Amino acid sequence: MQGLNLPQHIAIIMDGNGRWAQRRRKPRIFGHQEGAKRVREVVEAAGEIGVKALTLFAFSEENWARPEDEISGLFGLLRHYLETEIENLHKKNVRLKIIGNVARLPESCRKLLIEGIRRTSGNSGLVLNIALSYSGRTEIVDAARQIAKSVQAGDLVPEDIDANLFASFMTTSDLPDPDLLIRTSGEQRISNFLLWQCAYTELYFSDLCWPDFRRSDLMLAIESFSSRHRRFGKIDATAPQISMMTEPC
Ligand code: FPP
């Protein structure tokens, strides 16, 4: 990874588990099982490379509309992941964090998550942030409601509200915004994920379904990121000035 501009925070929409399984004439949960193996692989790789934070979209607020057996299968996989992986994460200095509506999760998962967060709270390596029952719009609405309450209580005045204050009310306020968002399965959408945080995030779309996304594919995404010029709405003062008449965009 030497010489590469490493993203500090990578966010991943792990899409395509269901299609991957269906193409193999297997039940959708088989795709999620293989997907959970890729979670292990990618978390390990991100930690080893020196990425500071990895946010994984594991279950959206909209996913509650899926069939009951798929939902319980997914939370079964999450339970198994937490039961078998927390000690390993702890040994690797990973700190677990959760965003989303945790109160809606099954009690057994909630307990494991709380225990995992407590166990790893002192770690200083990779932050593994799992988005569960998460919606970017709900997160923004919740932040607006909290700010309104602070104004009502007299702790803030409307003139205090700016982008920095707003960001401090988001559930990721302790993390840098994602530098790189990866979505697998060929779909090119953000799908209500980290809407506030991804304002200037570089997007990378892979045609691979998530169960096929390996460590080497993460490296390809990072290489692509590393070759991009980020301008954050400004101009790149280091780039050579090229005549508009002679060079295509
Ligand atoms: C999207 O694929 C994937 C999900 C909704 C679940 C992701 C869950 C895992 C990878 C496994 C468990 C997670 C952890 C953190 C251990 P999809 O089902 O929407 O695929 P499709 O678009 O092909 O139907």
CSV table of N, CA, C and O in Angstrom, one decimal, residues 62-123:
chain,number,residue,atom,x,y,z
A,62,GLU,N,-35.4,0.2,5.7
A,62,GLU,CA,-36.3,-0.3,4.7
A,62,GLU,C,-36.3,-1.9,4.6
A,62,GLU,O,-37.3,-2.5,4.2
A,63,ASN,N,-35.2,-2.5,5.1
A,63,ASN,CA,-35.1,-4.0,5.0
A,63,ASN,C,-36.1,-4.7,6.0
A,63,ASN,O,-36.3,-5.9,5.8
A,64,TRP,N,-36.7,-3.9,6.9
A,64,TRP,CA,-37.7,-4.5,7.7
A,64,TRP,C,-38.9,-5.0,6.9
A,64,TRP,O,-39.7,-5.9,7.4
A,65,ALA,N,-39.0,-4.5,5.7
A,65,ALA,CA,-40.2,-5.0,4.8
A,65,ALA,C,-39.9,-6.3,4.2
A,65,ALA,O,-40.7,-6.8,3.4
A,66,ARG,N,-38.7,-6.9,4.4
A,66,ARG,CA,-38.4,-8.2,3.8
A,66,ARG,C,-39.1,-9.3,4.5
A,66,ARG,O,-39.6,-9.2,5.6
A,67,PRO,N,-39.2,-10.5,3.8
A,67,PRO,CA,-39.9,-11.6,4.5
A,67,PRO,C,-39.3,-12.0,5.9
A,67,PRO,O,-38.1,-11.8,6.1
A,68,GLU,N,-40.2,-12.4,6.8
A,68,GLU,CA,-39.8,-12.6,8.2
A,68,GLU,C,-38.6,-13.6,8.3
A,68,GLU,O,-37.7,-13.4,9.0
A,69,ASP,N,-38.6,-14.7,7.4
A,69,ASP,CA,-37.5,-15.7,7.6
A,69,ASP,C,-36.2,-15.1,7.1
A,69,ASP,O,-35.1,-15.4,7.7
A,70,GLU,N,-36.2,-14.2,6.1
A,70,GLU,CA,-34.9,-13.6,5.7
A,70,GLU,C,-34.4,-12.6,6.8
A,70,GLU,O,-33.2,-12.6,7.2
A,71,ILE,N,-35.3,-11.9,7.5
A,71,ILE,CA,-34.9,-11.0,8.5
A,71,ILE,C,-34.3,-11.8,9.7
A,71,ILE,O,-33.2,-11.5,10.2
A,72,SER,N,-35.0,-12.9,10.1
A,72,SER,CA,-34.5,-13.6,11.2
A,72,SER,C,-33.2,-14.3,10.9
A,72,SER,O,-32.3,-14.4,11.7
A,73,GLY,N,-33.1,-14.7,9.6
A,73,GLY,CA,-31.8,-15.3,9.1
A,73,GLY,C,-30.7,-14.3,9.2
A,73,GLY,O,-29.5,-14.7,9.7
A,74,LEU,N,-30.9,-13.1,8.8
A,74,LEU,CA,-29.9,-12.0,8.8
A,74,LEU,C,-29.4,-11.8,10.3
A,74,LEU,O,-28.2,-11.6,10.5
A,75,PHE,N,-30.4,-11.7,11.2
A,75,PHE,CA,-30.0,-11.4,12.6
A,75,PHE,C,-29.3,-12.6,13.2
A,75,PHE,O,-28.5,-12.4,14.1
A,76,GLY,N,-29.7,-13.8,12.7
A,76,GLY,CA,-29.0,-15.0,13.2
A,76,GLY,C,-27.5,-14.9,12.8
A,76,GLY,O,-26.6,-15.2,13.6
A,77,LEU,N,-27.3,-14.5,11.6
A,77,LEU,CA,-25.9,-14.3,11.1
A,77,LEU,C,-25.1,-13.3,11.9
A,77,LEU,O,-24.0,-13.5,12.2
A,78,LEU,N,-25.8,-12.2,12.2
A,78,LEU,CA,-25.2,-11.1,12.9
A,78,LEU,C,-24.8,-11.6,14.3
A,78,LEU,O,-23.7,-11.4,14.8
A,79,ARG,N,-25.8,-12.4,14.9
A,79,ARG,CA,-25.5,-12.9,16.3
A,79,ARG,C,-24.3,-13.8,16.2
A,79,ARG,O,-23.4,-13.7,17.1
A,80,HIS,N,-24.3,-14.7,15.2
A,80,HIS,CA,-23.1,-15.6,15.1
A,80,HIS,C,-21.8,-14.9,14.9
A,80,HIS,O,-20.8,-15.2,15.5
A,81,TYR,N,-21.9,-13.8,14.1
A,81,TYR,CA,-20.7,-13.0,13.8
A,81,TYR,C,-20.2,-12.4,15.2
A,81,TYR,O,-19.0,-12.5,15.5
A,82,LEU,N,-21.1,-11.9,15.9
A,82,LEU,CA,-20.7,-11.2,17.2
A,82,LEU,C,-20.2,-12.2,18.2
A,82,LEU,O,-19.2,-12.0,18.9
A,83,GLU,N,-20.9,-13.4,18.3
A,83,GLU,CA,-20.5,-14.4,19.2
A,83,GLU,C,-19.1,-14.9,18.9
A,83,GLU,O,-18.3,-15.2,19.8
A,84,THR,N,-18.8,-15.0,17.6
A,84,THR,CA,-17.5,-15.7,17.3
A,84,THR,C,-16.4,-14.7,17.0
A,84,THR,O,-15.2,-15.0,17.0
A,85,GLU,N,-16.7,-13.4,16.8
A,85,GLU,CA,-15.7,-12.5,16.3
A,85,GLU,C,-15.3,-11.4,17.3
A,85,GLU,O,-14.2,-10.8,17.1
A,86,ILE,N,-16.1,-11.2,18.3
A,86,ILE,CA,-15.7,-10.0,19.2
A,86,ILE,C,-14.3,-10.1,19.8
A,86,ILE,O,-13.5,-9.2,19.8
A,87,GLU,N,-14.0,-11.4,20.3
A,87,GLU,CA,-12.7,-11.5,20.9
A,87,GLU,C,-11.5,-11.3,19.9
A,87,GLU,O,-10.5,-10.6,20.2
A,88,ASN,N,-11.8,-11.7,18.7
A,88,ASN,CA,-10.8,-11.6,17.6
A,88,ASN,C,-10.7,-10.1,17.3
A,88,ASN,O,-9.6,-9.6,17.1
A,89,LEU,N,-11.8,-9.4,17.2
A,89,LEU,CA,-11.8,-7.9,16.9
A,89,LEU,C,-11.0,-7.2,18.0
A,89,LEU,O,-10.1,-6.3,17.8
A,90,HIS,N,-11.3,-7.6,19.3
A,90,HIS,CA,-10.6,-7.0,20.4
A,90,HIS,C,-9.1,-7.2,20.3
A,90,HIS,O,-8.3,-6.3,20.5
A,91,LYS,N,-8.7,-8.5,20.0
A,91,LYS,CA,-7.2,-8.8,19.9
A,91,LYS,C,-6.6,-7.9,18.8
A,91,LYS,O,-5.4,-7.5,18.9
A,92,LYS,N,-7.4,-7.6,17.8
A,92,LYS,CA,-6.8,-6.8,16.7
A,92,LYS,C,-7.0,-5.3,16.9
A,92,LYS,O,-6.8,-4.5,16.0
A,93,ASN,N,-7.4,-4.9,18.1
A,93,ASN,CA,-7.4,-3.5,18.5
A,93,ASN,C,-8.6,-2.8,17.8
A,93,ASN,O,-8.5,-1.6,17.6
A,94,VAL,N,-9.6,-3.5,17.3
A,94,VAL,CA,-10.7,-2.9,16.6
A,94,VAL,C,-11.7,-2.4,17.6
A,94,VAL,O,-12.0,-3.1,18.6
A,95,ARG,N,-12.3,-1.2,17.4
A,95,ARG,CA,-13.4,-0.7,18.2
A,95,ARG,C,-14.7,-0.8,17.5
A,95,ARG,O,-14.8,-0.3,16.4
A,96,LEU,N,-15.7,-1.5,18.1
A,96,LEU,CA,-17.0,-1.7,17.5
A,96,LEU,C,-17.9,-0.5,17.8
A,96,LEU,O,-17.9,0.0,18.9
A,97,LYS,N,-18.6,-0.1,16.8
A,97,LYS,CA,-19.6,1.0,16.9
A,97,LYS,C,-20.8,0.7,16.1
A,97,LYS,O,-20.7,0.0,15.1
A,98,ILE,N,-22.0,1.1,16.6
A,98,ILE,CA,-23.2,0.8,15.8
A,98,ILE,C,-23.9,2.2,15.6
A,98,ILE,O,-24.0,3.0,16.4
A,99,ILE,N,-24.5,2.3,14.4
A,99,ILE,CA,-25.4,3.4,14.1
A,99,ILE,C,-26.8,2.8,13.6
A,99,ILE,O,-26.8,1.7,13.0
A,100,GLY,N,-27.8,3.6,13.8
A,100,GLY,CA,-29.2,3.1,13.4
A,100,GLY,C,-30.1,3.0,14.6
A,100,GLY,O,-29.7,3.3,15.8
A,101,ASN,N,-31.3,2.5,14.4
A,101,ASN,CA,-32.3,2.3,15.4
A,101,ASN,C,-32.1,1.0,16.2
A,101,ASN,O,-32.8,0.0,15.9
A,102,VAL,N,-31.1,1.0,17.1
A,102,VAL,CA,-30.7,-0.2,17.9
A,102,VAL,C,-31.9,-0.7,18.7
A,102,VAL,O,-32.1,-2.0,18.8
A,103,ALA,N,-32.8,0.2,19.1
A,103,ALA,CA,-33.9,-0.3,19.9
A,103,ALA,C,-34.8,-1.2,19.2
A,103,ALA,O,-35.6,-2.0,19.8
A,104,ARG,N,-34.8,-1.2,17.9
A,104,ARG,CA,-35.7,-2.1,17.1
A,104,ARG,C,-35.1,-3.5,16.9
A,104,ARG,O,-35.8,-4.3,16.3
A,105,LEU,N,-33.8,-3.6,17.2
A,105,LEU,CA,-33.2,-4.9,16.9
A,105,LEU,C,-33.6,-6.0,17.9
A,105,LEU,O,-34.0,-5.7,19.0
A,106,PRO,N,-33.5,-7.3,17.5
A,106,PRO,CA,-33.9,-8.3,18.5
A,106,PRO,C,-33.0,-8.2,19.8
A,106,PRO,O,-31.8,-7.9,19.7
A,107,GLU,N,-33.6,-8.5,20.9
A,107,GLU,CA,-33.0,-8.4,22.2
A,107,GLU,C,-31.6,-9.1,22.3
A,107,GLU,O,-30.6,-8.5,22.8
A,108,SER,N,-31.6,-10.3,21.7
A,108,SER,CA,-30.3,-11.1,21.8
A,108,SER,C,-29.2,-10.4,21.1
A,108,SER,O,-28.1,-10.3,21.5
A,109,CYS,N,-29.5,-9.8,19.9
A,109,CYS,CA,-28.5,-9.0,19.2
A,109,CYS,C,-28.1,-7.8,19.9
A,109,CYS,O,-26.9,-7.4,20.0
A,110,ARG,N,-29.1,-7.1,20.4
A,110,ARG,CA,-28.8,-5.8,21.2
A,110,ARG,C,-27.8,-6.1,22.3
A,110,ARG,O,-26.8,-5.3,22.5
A,111,LYS,N,-28.1,-7.2,23.1
A,111,LYS,CA,-27.2,-7.5,24.2
A,111,LYS,C,-25.7,-7.7,23.7
A,111,LYS,O,-24.8,-7.2,24.3
A,112,LEU,N,-25.6,-8.5,22.7
A,112,LEU,CA,-24.3,-8.8,22.1
A,112,LEU,C,-23.6,-7.6,21.6
A,112,LEU,O,-22.4,-7.4,21.8
A,113,LEU,N,-24.4,-6.7,21.0
A,113,LEU,CA,-23.8,-5.5,20.5
A,113,LEU,C,-23.3,-4.6,21.6
A,113,LEU,O,-22.2,-4.1,21.6
A,114,ILE,N,-24.1,-4.5,22.6
A,114,ILE,CA,-23.7,-3.6,23.8
A,114,ILE,C,-22.5,-4.2,24.4
A,114,ILE,O,-21.5,-3.4,24.8
A,115,GLU,N,-22.4,-5.5,24.6
A,115,GLU,CA,-21.3,-6.1,25.2
A,115,GLU,C,-20.0,-6.0,24.3
A,115,GLU,O,-18.9,-5.7,24.8
A,116,GLY,N,-20.2,-6.1,23.0
A,116,GLY,CA,-19.1,-5.9,22.1
A,116,GLY,C,-18.6,-4.5,22.1
A,116,GLY,O,-17.3,-4.3,22.0
A,117,ILE,N,-19.5,-3.6,22.2
A,117,ILE,CA,-19.1,-2.1,22.2
A,117,ILE,C,-18.3,-1.9,23.5
A,117,ILE,O,-17.2,-1.2,23.5
A,118,ARG,N,-18.8,-2.4,24.6
A,118,ARG,CA,-18.1,-2.2,25.9
A,118,ARG,C,-16.7,-2.9,25.9
A,118,ARG,O,-15.7,-2.3,26.2
A,119,ARG,N,-16.7,-4.1,25.4
A,119,ARG,CA,-15.4,-4.9,25.4
A,119,ARG,C,-14.3,-4.2,24.6
A,119,ARG,O,-13.1,-4.3,24.9
A,120,THR,N,-14.7,-3.5,23.5
A,120,THR,CA,-13.7,-3.0,22.6
A,120,THR,C,-13.6,-1.5,22.7
A,120,THR,O,-12.8,-0.8,21.9
A,121,SER,N,-14.2,-0.9,23.7
A,121,SER,CA,-14.3,0.6,23.8
A,121,SER,C,-13.0,1.3,24.0
A,121,SER,O,-12.8,2.4,23.6
A,122,GLY,N,-12.0,0.5,24.6
A,122,GLY,CA,-10.7,1.2,24.8
A,122,GLY,C,-9.7,1.0,23.6
A,122,GLY,O,-8.6,1.5,23.7
A,123,ASN,N,-10.2,0.4,22.6
A,123,ASN,CA,-9.2,0.1,21.5
A,123,ASN,C,-9.0,1.3,20.6
A,123,ASN,O,-9.9,2.1,20.4
